[in-house]
Every structure is written in structure tokens, then in C-alpha cells.
Short mmCIF file of C-alpha atoms and ligand atoms in Angstrom, two decimals:
data_model
loop_
_atom_site.label_atom_id
_atom_site.label_comp_id
_atom_site.label_asym_id
_atom_site.label_seq_id
_atom_site.Cartn_x
_atom_site.Cartn_y
_atom_site.Cartn_z
CA UNK D 1332 107.90 113.24 119.49
CA UNK D 1333 108.14 114.32 115.88
CA UNK D 1334 105.46 116.44 114.23
CA UNK D 1335 102.30 114.36 113.80
CA UNK D 1336 101.61 113.04 110.32
CA UNK D 1337 98.86 110.47 110.84
CA UNK D 1338 96.66 110.47 113.90
CA UNK D 1339 93.94 107.87 114.53
CA UNK D 1340 91.74 108.20 117.59
CA UNK D 1341 89.27 105.66 118.96
CA UNK D 1342 88.59 104.24 115.51
CA UNK D 1343 85.67 101.87 115.14
CA UNK D 1344 85.22 100.47 111.67
CA UNK D 1345 84.16 97.42 109.76
CA UNK D 1346 82.73 95.90 106.67
CA UNK D 1347 79.24 94.75 105.80
CA UNK D 1348 77.94 95.52 109.28
CA UNK D 1349 80.72 93.57 111.01
CA UNK D 1350 82.89 95.57 113.40
CA UNK D 1351 86.58 94.78 112.84
CA UNK D 1352 88.43 97.72 114.43
CA UNK D 1353 87.19 98.34 117.95
CA UNK D 1354 88.62 101.56 119.33
CA UNK D 1355 92.03 101.76 117.71
CA UNK D 1356 94.52 104.53 118.51
CA UNK D 1357 97.67 105.14 116.49
CA UNK D 1358 99.90 108.13 115.84
CA UNK D 1359 102.73 108.24 113.30
CA UNK D 1360 105.12 111.18 113.34
CA UNK D 1361 106.84 112.78 110.37
CA UNK D 1362 110.01 110.94 109.40
CA UNK D 1363 109.20 107.89 111.50
CA UNK D 1364 109.06 104.17 110.75
CA UNK D 1365 106.29 102.27 112.55
CA UNK D 1366 105.62 98.54 112.44
CA UNK D 1367 102.34 96.79 113.10
CA UNK D 1368 102.49 93.18 114.18
CA UNK D 1369 99.49 91.00 114.82
CA UNK D 1370 98.03 87.57 114.24
CA UNK D 1371 96.11 86.70 111.08
CA UNK D 1372 92.63 88.17 111.02
CA UNK D 1373 93.33 90.81 113.67
CA UNK D 1374 92.39 93.69 111.34
CA UNK D 1375 95.74 94.84 109.95
CA UNK D 1376 94.73 94.97 106.28
CA UNK D 1377 91.39 96.47 107.27
CA UNK D 1378 93.24 99.29 109.02
CA UNK D 1379 95.36 99.99 105.93
CA UNK D 1380 92.30 99.99 103.67
CA UNK D 1381 90.49 102.36 105.99
CA UNK D 1382 93.43 104.78 106.13
CA UNK D 1383 93.41 104.76 102.32
CA UNK D 1384 89.63 105.24 102.16
CA UNK D 1385 88.60 101.98 100.52
CA UNK D 1386 84.87 102.46 99.80
CA UNK D 1387 83.92 98.99 101.04
CA UNK D 1388 84.87 99.76 104.64
CA UNK D 1389 82.79 101.87 106.96
CA UNK D 1390 84.03 104.05 109.80
CA UNK D 1391 81.39 104.08 112.54
CA UNK D 1392 83.20 106.15 115.19
CA UNK D 1393 86.48 107.90 115.90
CA UNK D 1394 88.72 110.11 113.79
CA UNK D 1395 91.52 109.81 111.25
CA UNK D 1396 93.61 112.83 110.40
CA UNK D 1397 96.60 113.42 108.15
CA UNK D 1398 98.75 116.55 108.61
CA UNK D 1399 96.03 117.78 110.96
CA UNK D 1400 93.29 117.45 108.36
CA UNK D 1401 90.30 115.15 108.85
CA UNK D 1402 90.38 112.39 106.22
CA UNK D 1403 86.74 111.41 106.68
CA UNK D 1404 85.25 112.94 103.56
CA UNK D 1405 88.20 112.37 101.26
CA UNK D 1406 88.06 109.75 98.52
CA UNK D 1407 90.97 107.39 97.90
CA UNK D 1408 92.42 109.45 95.03
CA UNK D 1409 92.23 112.59 97.18
CA UNK D 1410 94.14 110.81 99.94
CA UNK D 1411 96.74 109.74 97.36
CA UNK D 1412 97.07 113.40 96.38
CA UNK D 1413 97.68 114.30 100.00
CA UNK D 1414 100.61 111.87 100.00
CA UNK D 1415 99.25 108.50 101.12
CA UNK D 1416 100.28 105.32 99.34
CA UNK D 1417 99.25 101.72 99.96
CA UNK D 1418 101.26 98.75 98.80
CA UNK D 1419 99.03 95.71 98.77
CA UNK D 1420 99.34 92.27 100.26
CA UNK D 1421 98.06 90.92 96.92
CA UNK D 1422 98.68 93.44 94.11
CA UNK D 1423 96.13 93.48 91.31
CA UNK D 1424 96.69 92.67 87.65
CA UNK D 1425 95.70 95.45 85.26
CA UNK D 1426 95.59 94.11 81.70
CA UNK D 1427 95.99 96.72 78.95
CA UNK D 1428 97.98 99.24 81.01
CA UNK D 1429 101.75 99.08 81.04
CA UNK D 1430 103.84 99.55 84.16
CA UNK D 1431 105.37 102.74 82.74
CA UNK D 1432 102.01 104.26 81.77
CA UNK D 1433 100.37 103.34 85.00
CA UNK D 1434 103.08 104.93 87.14
CA UNK D 1435 103.33 108.05 84.97
CA UNK D 1436 99.54 108.50 84.97
CA UNK D 1437 99.45 108.03 88.75
CA UNK D 1438 102.29 110.54 89.22
CA UNK D 1439 100.46 113.09 87.05
CA UNK D 1440 97.19 112.56 88.90
CA UNK D 1441 98.85 112.93 92.28
CA UNK D 1442 101.04 115.93 91.49
CA UNK D 1443 98.52 117.66 89.23
CA UNK D 1444 101.38 118.40 86.84
CA UNK D 1445 102.30 117.07 83.43
CA UNK D 1446 105.22 114.70 83.87
CA UNK D 1447 107.82 115.01 81.11
CA UNK D 1448 108.46 111.68 79.51
CA UNK D 1449 112.27 111.77 79.07
CA UNK D 1450 113.29 112.54 82.68
CA UNK D 1451 110.52 110.24 83.93
CA UNK D 1452 111.89 107.35 81.84
CA UNK D 1453 115.42 108.03 83.00
CA UNK D 1454 114.39 107.85 86.63
CA UNK D 1455 112.19 104.79 86.07
CA UNK D 1456 115.08 102.99 84.39
CA UNK D 1457 117.47 103.82 87.24
CA UNK D 1458 115.00 102.67 89.89
CA UNK D 1459 114.27 99.46 88.00
CA UNK D 1460 117.97 98.72 87.83
CA UNK D 1461 118.25 99.14 91.59
CA UNK D 1462 115.35 96.76 92.11
CA UNK D 1463 116.97 94.30 89.69
CA UNK D 1464 113.96 94.47 87.37
CA UNK D 1465 114.60 93.87 83.68
CA UNK D 1466 113.91 96.99 81.55
CA UNK D 1467 111.23 95.18 79.52
CA UNK D 1468 108.98 95.13 82.59
CA UNK D 1469 108.22 98.80 81.95
CA UNK D 1470 106.44 97.74 78.76
CA UNK D 1471 104.51 94.85 80.27
CA UNK D 1472 100.94 95.08 81.47
CA UNK D 1473 100.70 95.89 85.17
CA UNK D 1474 101.30 92.71 87.17
CA UNK D 1475 99.92 90.47 84.40
CA UNK D 1476 101.85 87.21 84.51
CA UNK D 1477 104.25 88.63 87.12
CA UNK D 1478 105.54 86.19 89.71
CA UNK D 1479 104.87 86.96 93.38
CA UNK D 1480 108.34 88.45 93.74
CA UNK D 1481 107.98 90.59 90.60
CA UNK D 1482 104.66 91.97 91.82
CA UNK D 1483 106.22 92.99 95.12
CA UNK D 1484 109.20 94.63 93.43
CA UNK D 1485 106.77 96.47 91.23
CA UNK D 1486 105.02 97.80 94.34
CA UNK D 1487 108.36 99.12 95.60
CA UNK D 1488 109.06 100.65 92.19
CA UNK D 1489 105.78 102.59 92.48
CA UNK D 1490 106.77 103.71 95.96
CA UNK D 1491 110.13 105.02 94.73
CA UNK D 1492 108.57 106.79 91.76
CA UNK D 1493 105.52 108.29 93.50
CA UNK D 1494 107.39 109.44 96.62
CA UNK D 1495 104.44 109.61 99.05
CA UNK D 1496 104.59 111.24 102.49
CA UNK D 1497 103.29 108.10 104.14
CA UNK D 1498 103.94 104.61 102.75
CA UNK D 1499 101.57 101.95 104.00
CA UNK D 1500 103.15 98.57 103.32
CA UNK D 1501 100.87 95.60 103.87
CA UNK D 1502 102.98 92.44 103.91
CA UNK D 1503 104.91 93.63 100.88
CA UNK D 1504 107.41 90.91 101.80
CA UNK D 1505 105.01 88.00 102.07
CA UNK D 1506 105.82 84.95 99.97
CA UNK D 1507 109.20 86.26 98.87
CA UNK D 1508 112.45 84.34 98.80
CA UNK D 1509 115.41 85.70 100.78
CA UNK D 1510 116.93 87.58 97.84
CA UNK D 1511 113.65 89.28 97.01
CA UNK D 1512 113.11 90.23 100.66
CA UNK D 1513 116.55 91.82 100.55
CA UNK D 1514 115.65 93.84 97.46
CA UNK D 1515 112.32 94.97 98.92
CA UNK D 1516 114.06 95.84 102.17
CA UNK D 1517 116.70 97.91 100.35
CA UNK D 1518 114.00 99.56 98.26
CA UNK D 1519 112.06 100.67 101.33
CA UNK D 1520 115.27 101.89 102.97
CA UNK D 1521 116.11 103.86 99.83
CA UNK D 1522 112.66 105.43 99.84
CA UNK D 1523 112.66 106.42 103.49
CA UNK D 1524 114.09 109.77 104.61
CA UNK D 1525 113.42 112.45 107.26
CA UNK D 1526 110.58 113.88 105.20
CA UNK D 1527 108.45 110.74 104.85
CA UNK D 1528 107.09 108.01 107.08
CA UNK D 1529 106.42 104.29 106.79
CA UNK D 1530 103.76 102.15 108.42
CA UNK D 1531 104.75 98.55 107.83
CA UNK D 1532 102.78 95.37 108.41
CA UNK D 1533 104.97 92.32 108.31
CA UNK D 1534 105.45 88.82 109.61
CA UNK D 1535 108.97 88.71 108.27
CA UNK D 1536 111.06 91.13 110.27
CA UNK D 1537 114.01 90.70 107.92
CA UNK D 1538 112.43 93.44 105.82
CA UNK D 1539 113.20 95.81 108.70
CA UNK D 1540 116.93 95.09 108.84
CA UNK D 1541 117.89 98.11 106.74
CA UNK D 1542 115.53 100.47 108.57
CA UNK D 1543 115.61 102.19 111.92
CA UNK D 1544 112.27 101.30 113.48
CA UNK D 1545 110.89 103.99 115.79
CA UNK D 1546 107.81 102.31 117.18
CA UNK D 1547 106.11 98.90 117.20
CA UNK D 1548 102.38 98.34 117.72
CA UNK D 1549 100.67 95.02 118.33
CA UNK D 1550 97.19 94.76 116.85
CA UNK D 1551 94.92 92.07 118.25
CA UNK D 1552 91.15 91.80 118.02
CA UNK D 1553 90.79 95.22 116.42
CA UNK D 1554 92.78 97.18 119.00
CA UNK D 1555 96.38 98.14 119.66
CA UNK D 1556 97.07 96.03 122.74
CA UNK D 1557 100.77 96.75 123.20
CA UNK D 1558 103.30 99.33 122.03
CA UNK D 1559 107.02 99.67 122.35
CA UNK D 1560 110.35 100.24 120.70
CA UNK D 1561 112.06 97.89 118.23
CA UNK D 1562 112.84 95.43 121.06
CA UNK D 1563 109.16 94.45 121.03
CA UNK D 1564 109.79 92.70 117.70
CA UNK D 1565 112.25 90.31 119.36
CA UNK D 1566 109.88 89.68 122.24
CA UNK D 1567 107.07 88.75 119.83
CA UNK D 1568 109.39 86.64 117.70
CA UNK D 1569 110.48 84.61 120.66
CA UNK D 1570 107.32 84.49 122.75
CA UNK D 1571 104.44 84.88 120.27
CA UNK D 1572 101.33 87.04 120.49
CA UNK D 1573 99.36 85.17 123.10
CA UNK D 1574 101.83 85.99 125.87
CA UNK D 1575 100.82 89.65 125.55
CA UNK D 1576 97.21 88.89 126.36
CA UNK D 1577 98.28 86.48 129.09
CA UNK D 1578 100.56 89.13 130.60
CA UNK D 1579 97.76 91.70 130.51
CA UNK D 1580 95.38 89.24 132.13
CA UNK D 1581 97.99 88.75 134.86
CA UNK D 1582 98.56 85.08 134.06
N1 ADP H 2601 85.61 92.38 102.87
C1 ADP H 2601 85.40 91.68 103.98
N2 ADP H 2601 84.23 91.03 104.19
C2 ADP H 2601 84.01 90.33 105.31
N3 ADP H 2601 84.93 90.20 106.30
C3 ADP H 2601 86.10 90.80 106.15
C4 ADP H 2601 86.40 91.58 104.98
N4 ADP H 2601 87.67 92.08 105.11
C5 ADP H 2601 88.11 91.60 106.31
N5 ADP H 2601 87.17 90.85 106.91
C6 ADP H 2601 87.32 90.17 108.21
O1 ADP H 2601 87.90 91.05 109.11
C7 ADP H 2601 88.85 90.41 109.94
C8 ADP H 2601 90.18 91.10 109.80
O2 ADP H 2601 90.71 90.89 108.50
P1 ADP H 2601 92.05 91.54 107.98
O3 ADP H 2601 91.97 93.01 108.22
O4 ADP H 2601 92.27 91.09 106.58
O5 ADP H 2601 93.10 90.89 108.96
P2 ADP H 2601 94.69 90.77 108.88
O6 ADP H 2601 95.18 91.64 107.76
O7 ADP H 2601 95.17 91.24 110.23
O8 ADP H 2601 95.02 89.32 108.67
C9 ADP H 2601 88.86 88.94 109.51
O9 ADP H 2601 88.02 88.23 110.38
C10 ADP H 2601 88.30 89.00 108.11
O10 ADP H 2601 87.64 87.81 107.78
MG1 MG H 2602 96.28 91.23 106.04
#
């Protein structure tokens, strides 16, 4: 296996006193693409939020480490600085801050360096062209009045500009038409290389067409109940999630 990037061991976590993750184990190696499948409400978004250090969620047991370092005491912005990035299921609107400013500010905060405006703009423009985003979007307020598809493209734009070590994509393809799924899929494929990893939650496996998936994990009831190679996606697509539990119960 590749060098470990993210390692989660026996994670128990929840929100407002309710346990959602119940002993979850997951390891993502450097340069790998992992997919998490699971029914609604199984804890997928919770897992992503916990990896990113969302203050609302509480880890009650187990460990999370990134490049061998314990993430426990790190705040969200510190995790972003280490190279973690979360693309949301429902991206937020940020009135008053333009797309360009937001991404440049984030890039400066993460790298700790002043980002020169001219080369930054040049790259932003090129990436926006690839994502088929009109140039005027750079000047619009973050996600305000964006359609579902535009919000998702904007998430991929951030990914391409911020170049994290681990991209956590939480249903970045949900609610998109086929053309937009294609653009998101190409964007993720463009981002991915041997030096970075992706952990992708999706119900629409078309987003994976342009990627070589290394490992698939099935999350049910707060635990990884099944793991396998990319062929597991086809099994789930054709037989659903419940057959896994049935098979494990020997039915
Ligand atoms: N902030 C929250 N407050 C209360 N319950 C929550 C909260 N976030 C998630 N949950 C509950 O945790 C479970 C898992 O949710 P979630 O992680 O969003 O699942 P998934 O992304 O797999 O659909 C659900 O039962 C959901 O209602
Ligand atoms: Mg979710």
C-alpha cells in the first residue's frame, strides 16, 4: 500500500450527545482515490465534517491522523493549512465576498504567503474556462444567486486553485445535470495526481468515470461494513446496500 495520508482508527463521534460514528476505521494512502458509498443518514457527511474538524461534532473515542500527525487538537483552519479541503454537499452563500477574493484569501491563509494578483488571476481565468464558468463569476459574491450546478463548479474551482493534499468531496455531484456531472468529473480528474488523494462520497458513480478508483468503502450505521476494489461499485449499483447486511448475516 502507498504511504499513509489519512488514518482513522476506531472512531466514535457524534453531535449533541447522539453517537453517529460507531467505531469507524479508514485509511487513505498518498495518491489514492477512495469512494465512500452508503445509504442516506449513515453518517457520511458527519465523517467528512469530523475529518475537517467542524466544531459542532464531538469525537468521543478513537484517533484521526494526517501524515502521521494527530488531528485531534487542530482547528479547521489548521487542518486546511495541513492540506485538507472539504467540498460541501450544500455550499454556503457568502454575500459581500467575491469568488476571486475568497479564493485568493483562502490561498494566502493556507500557504502563509502573499499571493501575487496577476499570476493568480491568470490561473483563475484558465481554470474557470476549463470549468466552463463565465469570467464574470469571479466578480460575483460567493455562491449568491448561483444555481446548483454553478455552486458545484465553484467548489471544483476552489479545489483546483487551492491544491490540497486530500480532497474530501461530499456529493459534489448531487443534483447536477449530465453535462455538469461531466464537468465536475473532469475537474476532479484534472486535480488528481500522484501527490494528492481524494475521498469521494457519491450516489452518482458517473463522477468516477474519469478517475481510477483504488478502494471503495461502504458506510452503514456509522461503521465501514464492507470494503473492496472498484468492482464493489457495480455490485452496490445492481444489488443495493441491504444485500451487504443480509450477506453478513448469512441470509
Ligand atoms: N447537526 C446534527 N444534529 C442532529 N443530528 C444530526 C446532525 N448531523 C447529522 N445528524 C444525524 O446523523 C445521522 C447521519 O447524518 P449524515 O452524516 O448527514 O448522513 P449521510 O451524509 O450519510 O446522509 C442522521 O441520522 C442525521 O440526522
Ligand atoms: Mg450527506
